[in-house]
Amino acid sequence: MNLKDYKTRFNCRLCNSSNLISVLKLESTPPANAFVTKEECIKEQEKYPLKLFFCNNCNHVQLTDVVDPSELFSNYVYVSGTSPVFVNHFKNYAKTIIKDYSPDLNKYVLDIGSNDGTLLKFFKKMGYKVIGVDPAEEISKKANEDGIFTLNGFFDLEMAEKIKDKYSNASLITANNVFAHCDDLSGITDAVSKLLTPEGLFVFEVSYLVDVYQKTLFDTIYHEHLSYHSVTPLIKFFENKGMTLIDVLKMNTHGGSIRCVIKNTSNAEVKKSVENFVNLEKSLAFHESNTFIKFSNKIEERKKELCDLLKKIKADKKSIAGFGAPAKATTLMYEFGLNNDILDFIVDDSPLKQGLFSPGLNIPVFSSSQIETLKPDYLLILAWNFADSIIKNNQKFIESGGKFIIPLPKLEVI
Ligand SMILES: [Zn+2]
């Protein structure tokens, strides 16, 4: 293990308590997006522990082994503007925030982890000045070329102070799929609070632990996702920062997410939605570590079902390929033992991944046009949250006798 790109913390990311209980231990994996070239396959990839902890004090669920973010995000290949689903999501996002909260037009909107500027484009269209911040160099460059002013780097107190000196305060700061990715949540929140006006809003979206738990989305557990947020621990966290969690909305993105709205002042008026989420979490016993310890039994059941099926297919001398190579496939493949004895290859529609090999297990990734050439008997859908559209778009495969396997949330063969 290379110690320079990996560290372990011993206190809770939200409340600092060291009263952490280990609740789930998944197989160690390389970074989930670390696809390699043929030449790089010779060298064994670094693997990092993937262990989930529960904070007995504030009930926050989190990873404590932190892989150096520059290892994970500097060459990030994900570009939000390439997915029409997300473009539409961000369009509605901007519209809803403006309609519900009308942030001060004389100030500006800042997006942390702005990627290619997809969200900010919509705020800009509505007349707002916008600033993006993103650690990925190539993507930041592209955003600037597209007219979205973007600073390349990690958002922290130092950067917030520089931005404040130059551009004064923001009326709105957004952060989507960032609040789960950041180790220093306290630092980033201090920086947000410093930069916002007192009336200003911080809005972020993250995957919701209730969905992870209820739908057994354990494959969303990978090193980029350090936190598995529920609403209850966040209330106290923001309260301690002199801020108020005023509203929570349920979103369908990433298998189930929440949008949290935080006002940069204490004792602000709180909407009923917050209480509803707290009650839901209570009803699921999210305040007990045992709830998450039992979660591992559910994963074991899914694993056994799938492995029994795959063994049978292999005994019949049939071939299996994977469909989709999202980051979460890495956790799924390691946890369920889907190595190159099981999967001959993976197809993925992203040209950025085609021609490369899957992290650690080195399974080749091809374009989906290879399905017709290589004719696997079964396609195991690794990007199973897109199963419906994958099956719809690949009717030819079914017509020629091929079968799809959907591994989660419920094992299905189609
Ligand atoms: Zn805690």
Coordinates of C-alpha atoms and ligand atoms in Angstrom, one line a residue:
M1 CA 0.0 0.0 0.0
N2 CA 1.3 3.4 -1.0
L3 CA 0.9 5.5 2.1
K4 CA 1.2 8.8 0.4
D5 CA -2.1 8.5 -1.5
Y6 CA -4.2 7.1 1.4
K7 CA -5.0 7.9 5.0
T8 CA -7.3 6.7 7.7
R9 CA -9.3 9.0 10.0
F10 CA -10.5 8.0 13.4
N11 CA -13.2 10.5 14.1
C12 CA -16.6 11.3 12.5
R13 CA -16.6 13.5 9.5
L14 CA -19.6 15.4 10.7
C15 CA -19.4 15.6 14.5
N16 CA -15.7 14.7 15.3
S17 CA -16.7 12.0 17.7
S18 CA -14.3 9.0 17.8
N19 CA -17.2 6.7 18.8
L20 CA -17.2 5.0 15.4
I21 CA -18.5 1.4 14.9
S22 CA -17.4 -0.7 11.9
V23 CA -20.7 -1.9 10.2
L24 CA -19.7 -3.2 6.8
K25 CA -16.5 -4.4 5.3
L26 CA -16.5 -4.7 1.5
E27 CA -13.6 -6.1 -0.7
S28 CA -10.7 -3.7 -1.2
T29 CA -10.7 -2.2 -4.7
P30 CA -8.6 0.2 -6.8
P31 CA -10.2 3.6 -7.3
A32 CA -13.5 2.8 -9.1
N33 CA -12.8 5.0 -12.1
A34 CA -9.1 3.9 -12.6
F35 CA -9.4 2.3 -16.0
V36 CA -6.0 1.4 -17.4
T37 CA -4.3 1.0 -20.8
K38 CA -3.1 -2.4 -22.1
E39 CA 0.5 -1.4 -21.1
E40 CA -0.6 -0.5 -17.6
C41 CA -2.3 -3.9 -17.1
I42 CA 1.1 -5.6 -16.4
K43 CA 1.5 -3.6 -13.2
E44 CA -0.8 -4.6 -10.3
Q45 CA -3.1 -1.7 -9.3
E46 CA -3.1 -0.3 -5.8
K47 CA -6.2 -1.5 -3.8
Y48 CA -7.6 0.4 -0.9
P49 CA -9.9 -0.8 2.0
L50 CA -13.6 -0.2 1.6
K51 CA -15.0 -0.3 5.2
L52 CA -18.2 1.5 6.3
F53 CA -18.4 3.0 9.8
F54 CA -21.4 4.3 11.8
C55 CA -21.0 7.2 14.2
N56 CA -22.6 6.3 17.5
N57 CA -22.9 10.0 18.4
C58 CA -24.5 11.6 15.4
N59 CA -25.4 8.5 13.3
H60 CA -23.5 9.5 10.2
V61 CA -22.5 6.6 8.0
Q62 CA -19.1 7.0 6.3
L63 CA -15.8 5.6 5.0
T64 CA -12.8 6.4 7.1
D65 CA -10.1 5.3 4.7
V66 CA -9.5 8.4 2.5
V67 CA -7.8 8.0 -0.9
D68 CA -5.9 11.2 -1.9
P69 CA -8.4 13.2 -3.9
S70 CA -5.8 14.2 -6.5
E71 CA -5.6 10.4 -7.2
L72 CA -9.4 10.3 -7.7
F73 CA -10.5 13.5 -9.3
S74 CA -7.7 15.3 -11.2
N75 CA -8.2 13.2 -14.4
Y76 CA -11.9 12.8 -13.8
V77 CA -13.5 11.5 -17.0
Y78 CA -17.2 12.1 -16.1
V79 CA -18.7 15.0 -18.1
S80 CA -22.2 15.9 -17.0
G81 CA -23.2 17.7 -20.2
T82 CA -22.9 14.4 -22.1
S83 CA -25.9 12.9 -20.4
P84 CA -29.2 14.3 -21.6
V85 CA -30.9 13.0 -18.3
F86 CA -28.5 15.2 -16.2
V87 CA -28.8 18.2 -18.5
N88 CA -32.5 18.2 -18.1
H89 CA -32.1 17.6 -14.3
F90 CA -29.9 20.6 -14.0
K91 CA -32.3 22.8 -16.1
N92 CA -35.1 22.0 -13.7
Y93 CA -32.8 22.4 -10.7
A94 CA -31.9 26.0 -11.7
K95 CA -35.6 26.8 -12.4
T96 CA -36.9 25.4 -9.1
I97 CA -34.3 27.2 -7.0
I98 CA -35.0 30.5 -8.7
K99 CA -38.8 30.0 -8.4
D100 CA -38.8 28.9 -4.7
Y101 CA -36.0 31.1 -3.3
S102 CA -35.2 33.9 -5.8
P103 CA -31.5 34.4 -4.9
D104 CA -30.3 38.0 -5.1
L105 CA -29.6 38.7 -8.8
N106 CA -27.0 41.4 -7.9
K107 CA -24.7 38.8 -6.3
Y108 CA -23.5 35.6 -8.1
V109 CA -24.0 31.9 -8.1
L110 CA -21.1 29.6 -7.4
D111 CA -21.0 25.9 -8.1
I112 CA -18.6 23.6 -6.3
G113 CA -17.5 20.7 -8.5
S114 CA -19.0 22.5 -11.5
N115 CA -17.7 19.9 -14.0
D116 CA -18.3 21.2 -17.5
G117 CA -20.6 24.0 -16.2
T118 CA -23.9 22.4 -17.1
L119 CA -25.8 23.7 -14.1
L120 CA -24.3 27.2 -14.2
K121 CA -25.2 27.6 -17.9
F122 CA -28.9 27.6 -16.8
F123 CA -28.3 30.2 -14.1
K124 CA -26.4 32.3 -16.6
K125 CA -29.3 32.1 -19.0
M126 CA -31.6 33.4 -16.2
G127 CA -29.4 36.5 -15.9
Y128 CA -27.1 35.4 -13.0
K129 CA -23.3 36.0 -12.8
V130 CA -21.7 32.6 -12.3
I131 CA -18.5 31.1 -11.0
G132 CA -17.5 27.5 -11.3
V133 CA -14.9 25.7 -9.2
D134 CA -13.6 22.2 -10.3
P135 CA -10.4 20.2 -9.6
A136 CA -10.3 18.5 -13.0
E137 CA -8.0 20.5 -15.3
E138 CA -9.3 19.5 -18.7
I139 CA -13.0 19.8 -17.8
S140 CA -12.4 23.3 -16.3
K141 CA -10.6 24.4 -19.5
K142 CA -13.5 23.2 -21.5
A143 CA -16.0 25.0 -19.3
N144 CA -14.1 28.3 -19.7
E145 CA -14.0 27.8 -23.5
D146 CA -17.8 27.4 -23.4
G147 CA -18.1 30.7 -21.6
I148 CA -18.6 29.5 -18.0
F149 CA -16.0 31.2 -15.8
T150 CA -14.4 28.3 -13.9
L151 CA -11.5 28.3 -11.4
N152 CA -9.4 25.1 -11.4
G153 CA -8.8 23.7 -8.0
F154 CA -10.4 22.3 -4.8
F155 CA -12.8 24.6 -3.0
D156 CA -11.5 25.4 0.5
L157 CA -11.3 28.4 2.9
E158 CA -8.2 29.8 1.1
M159 CA -10.0 29.8 -2.3
A160 CA -13.2 31.2 -0.7
E161 CA -11.2 34.1 0.7
K162 CA -9.6 34.9 -2.6
I163 CA -13.0 34.7 -4.4
K164 CA -14.5 37.0 -1.7
D165 CA -11.8 39.6 -2.0
K166 CA -12.3 39.8 -5.7
Y167 CA -16.0 39.2 -6.3
S168 CA -17.6 39.9 -2.8
N169 CA -20.3 37.5 -1.5
A170 CA -22.4 34.9 -3.3
S171 CA -26.2 34.7 -3.0
L172 CA -26.2 31.0 -3.8
I173 CA -23.7 28.2 -3.6
T174 CA -24.5 24.8 -5.1
A175 CA -22.6 21.5 -4.8
N176 CA -23.9 18.4 -6.4
N177 CA -22.5 15.0 -5.7
V178 CA -19.7 16.8 -3.9
F179 CA -20.9 16.6 -0.3
A180 CA -20.5 12.9 -0.3
H181 CA -17.0 13.1 -2.0
C182 CA -15.3 15.5 0.4
D183 CA -13.3 14.4 3.4
D184 CA -13.2 17.8 5.1
L185 CA -16.9 18.6 5.3
S186 CA -16.4 21.0 8.1
G187 CA -13.8 23.0 6.2
I188 CA -15.8 23.2 3.0
T189 CA -18.9 24.3 5.0
D190 CA -16.9 27.0 6.8
A191 CA -15.7 28.2 3.4
V192 CA -19.3 28.2 2.0
S193 CA -20.6 30.1 5.0
K194 CA -17.8 32.7 4.7
L195 CA -18.6 33.3 1.1
L196 CA -22.4 33.5 1.3
T197 CA -24.4 36.6 2.3
P198 CA -26.3 36.1 5.6
E199 CA -29.5 35.6 3.6
G200 CA -27.6 33.3 1.1
L201 CA -28.4 29.7 0.4
F202 CA -26.3 26.6 0.2
V203 CA -27.9 23.9 -1.9
F204 CA -26.5 20.5 -2.4
E205 CA -27.6 17.1 -3.8
V206 CA -26.3 13.8 -2.5
S207 CA -27.3 10.1 -2.7
Y208 CA -29.6 9.2 0.1
L209 CA -28.7 6.5 2.6
V210 CA -32.4 5.4 2.8
D211 CA -32.2 4.4 -0.9
V212 CA -28.8 2.7 -0.5
Y213 CA -30.3 0.7 2.4
Q214 CA -33.7 -0.1 1.0
K215 CA -32.6 -1.0 -2.5
T216 CA -29.3 -2.7 -1.5
L217 CA -27.4 -0.1 -3.6
F218 CA -24.1 -1.2 -2.0
D219 CA -22.3 -0.7 -5.2
T220 CA -22.6 3.0 -4.7
I221 CA -20.1 2.5 -1.9
Y222 CA -16.7 3.3 -3.4
H223 CA -13.7 5.5 -2.5
E224 CA -15.0 8.6 -4.2
H225 CA -18.1 8.5 -1.9
L226 CA -16.8 9.1 1.6
S227 CA -20.2 9.9 3.2
Y228 CA -23.6 8.2 3.0
H229 CA -25.9 11.0 4.1
S230 CA -29.1 10.9 5.9
V231 CA -31.0 14.0 7.0
T232 CA -30.8 13.6 10.8
P233 CA -27.1 14.0 11.3
L234 CA -27.0 17.0 8.9
I235 CA -29.4 19.1 11.0
K236 CA -27.0 19.2 14.0
F237 CA -24.0 19.6 11.7
F238 CA -25.3 22.8 10.1
E239 CA -26.7 24.0 13.4
N240 CA -23.2 23.9 14.8
K241 CA -22.0 26.0 11.9
G242 CA -24.5 28.7 12.6
M243 CA -26.6 27.6 9.6
T244 CA -30.0 26.0 9.2
L245 CA -31.1 23.1 7.1
I246 CA -34.5 24.6 6.0
D247 CA -35.7 22.1 3.3
V248 CA -35.1 18.7 1.9
L249 CA -36.5 17.3 -1.4
K250 CA -36.4 13.8 -2.7
M251 CA -34.7 13.3 -6.1
N252 CA -34.6 10.3 -8.4
T253 CA -31.0 10.8 -9.6
H254 CA -28.3 8.2 -8.8
G255 CA -30.8 5.6 -7.6
G256 CA -32.3 8.1 -5.1
S257 CA -30.9 11.3 -3.8
I258 CA -31.9 14.3 -1.6
R259 CA -31.5 18.0 -2.3
C260 CA -30.8 19.9 0.9
V261 CA -31.3 23.6 1.2
I262 CA -29.4 25.4 3.9
K263 CA -29.7 29.1 5.0
N264 CA -26.6 30.9 6.1
T265 CA -28.1 32.0 9.4
S266 CA -29.1 30.3 12.6
N267 CA -32.8 29.8 13.7
A268 CA -34.2 30.3 10.2
E269 CA -37.7 29.0 9.5
V270 CA -37.7 25.2 8.8
K271 CA -40.1 23.5 6.4
K272 CA -42.1 20.5 7.4
S273 CA -40.1 18.3 4.9
V274 CA -37.2 18.2 7.3
E275 CA -39.2 16.6 10.0
N276 CA -40.7 14.1 7.6
F277 CA -37.3 12.8 6.6
V278 CA -36.3 12.6 10.3
N279 CA -39.3 10.5 11.0
L280 CA -38.7 8.2 8.1
E281 CA -35.1 7.6 9.3
K282 CA -36.3 6.9 12.8
S283 CA -38.8 4.4 11.5
L284 CA -35.9 2.5 9.8
A285 CA -33.9 2.5 13.0
F286 CA -31.1 4.6 11.4
H287 CA -30.0 5.5 14.9
E288 CA -28.9 2.0 15.6
S289 CA -25.6 0.5 14.3
N290 CA -27.2 -2.9 14.1
T291 CA -29.4 -1.7 11.2
F292 CA -26.3 -1.4 9.0
I293 CA -24.6 -4.5 10.4
K294 CA -27.6 -6.5 9.2
F295 CA -27.3 -4.7 5.8
S296 CA -24.3 -7.0 5.0
N297 CA -26.6 -10.1 5.2
K298 CA -28.7 -8.6 2.4
I299 CA -25.6 -8.2 0.2
E300 CA -24.6 -11.8 0.9
E301 CA -28.0 -13.0 -0.2
R302 CA -27.8 -11.1 -3.5
K303 CA -24.3 -12.4 -4.0
K304 CA -25.2 -16.0 -3.5
E305 CA -28.2 -15.7 -5.9
L306 CA -26.1 -14.2 -8.7
C307 CA -23.1 -16.5 -8.2
D308 CA -25.3 -19.6 -8.3
L309 CA -26.8 -18.4 -11.6
L310 CA -23.4 -17.5 -13.2
K311 CA -21.9 -20.9 -12.1
K312 CA -24.8 -22.7 -13.8
I313 CA -24.3 -20.6 -17.0
K314 CA -20.6 -21.3 -17.0
A315 CA -21.2 -25.0 -16.5
D316 CA -23.3 -25.0 -19.6
K317 CA -20.3 -23.5 -21.5
K318 CA -22.1 -20.3 -22.3
S319 CA -20.3 -16.9 -22.5
I320 CA -21.1 -13.8 -20.5
A321 CA -20.1 -10.2 -21.1
G322 CA -20.8 -7.1 -19.0
F323 CA -22.9 -4.1 -20.1
G324 CA -21.8 -0.7 -18.8
A325 CA -18.7 0.2 -16.9
P326 CA -19.8 2.9 -14.4
A327 CA -17.7 3.5 -11.3
K328 CA -20.0 1.4 -9.2
A329 CA -19.3 -1.6 -11.4
T330 CA -15.9 -1.9 -9.7
T331 CA -17.4 -2.4 -6.2
L332 CA -20.0 -4.9 -7.7
M333 CA -17.3 -6.8 -9.6
Y334 CA -15.0 -7.2 -6.6
E335 CA -17.7 -7.9 -4.1
F336 CA -19.4 -10.5 -6.3
G337 CA -16.2 -12.0 -7.7
L338 CA -16.9 -11.0 -11.3
N339 CA -13.4 -11.5 -12.8
N340 CA -12.2 -12.5 -16.2
D341 CA -13.2 -16.2 -15.5
I342 CA -16.8 -15.0 -15.6
L343 CA -16.8 -11.9 -17.9
D344 CA -15.1 -12.1 -21.3
F345 CA -15.4 -8.4 -21.9
I346 CA -17.5 -5.3 -21.0
V347 CA -19.2 -2.9 -23.4
D348 CA -19.7 0.7 -22.6
D349 CA -21.1 3.6 -24.7
S350 CA -18.5 6.1 -23.4
P351 CA -15.7 6.5 -25.9
L352 CA -13.5 7.6 -23.0
K353 CA -13.6 4.0 -21.6
Q354 CA -13.5 2.0 -24.8
G355 CA -10.1 0.4 -25.5
L356 CA -9.2 0.5 -21.8
F357 CA -9.3 -2.2 -19.1
S358 CA -11.4 -2.3 -16.0
P359 CA -9.8 -1.2 -12.7
G360 CA -7.8 -4.0 -11.1
L361 CA -9.5 -6.9 -12.8
N362 CA -8.3 -5.8 -16.3
I363 CA -11.4 -6.8 -18.3
P364 CA -11.3 -5.2 -21.7
V365 CA -13.9 -2.5 -22.5
F366 CA -15.3 -2.3 -26.0
S367 CA -18.0 -0.3 -27.8
S368 CA -21.4 -1.9 -27.8
S369 CA -21.1 -2.5 -31.6
Q370 CA -18.9 -5.5 -30.5
I371 CA -22.0 -7.4 -29.2
E372 CA -22.9 -8.4 -32.7
T373 CA -19.4 -9.4 -33.6
L374 CA -18.5 -11.3 -30.4
K375 CA -22.0 -12.7 -29.8
P376 CA -22.0 -13.4 -26.0
D377 CA -24.8 -15.6 -24.8
Y378 CA -25.5 -13.4 -21.8
L379 CA -25.1 -9.7 -21.0
L380 CA -24.8 -9.0 -17.3
I381 CA -25.9 -5.4 -16.8
L382 CA -23.4 -3.7 -14.5
A383 CA -25.0 -0.3 -15.0
W384 CA -28.2 -1.9 -13.8
N385 CA -29.9 1.4 -12.9
F386 CA -30.1 2.0 -16.7
A387 CA -31.3 -1.6 -17.3
D388 CA -34.6 -0.5 -18.9
S389 CA -33.0 1.8 -21.5
I390 CA -30.1 -0.7 -22.2
I391 CA -32.6 -3.5 -22.9
K392 CA -34.8 -1.2 -25.0
N393 CA -31.8 -0.1 -27.1
N394 CA -30.5 -3.6 -27.6
Q395 CA -33.5 -5.5 -28.8
K396 CA -31.4 -7.1 -31.6
F397 CA -29.4 -8.9 -29.0
I398 CA -32.5 -10.5 -27.6
E399 CA -34.0 -11.2 -31.0
S400 CA -30.8 -13.2 -31.9
G401 CA -31.3 -15.3 -28.8
G402 CA -29.2 -13.4 -26.2
K403 CA -30.3 -12.9 -22.6
F404 CA -29.8 -10.0 -20.2
I405 CA -29.0 -10.5 -16.5
I406 CA -30.0 -7.7 -14.1
P407 CA -28.0 -8.3 -10.8
L408 CA -29.7 -5.6 -8.6
P409 CA -31.9 -4.6 -6.9
K410 CA -33.5 -8.0 -7.7
L411 CA -31.9 -10.7 -9.8
E412 CA -33.7 -11.0 -13.1
V413 CA -33.0 -12.8 -16.4
I414 CA -34.6 -11.3 -19.5
Ligands
ZN1 ZN -20.8 11.8 14.1

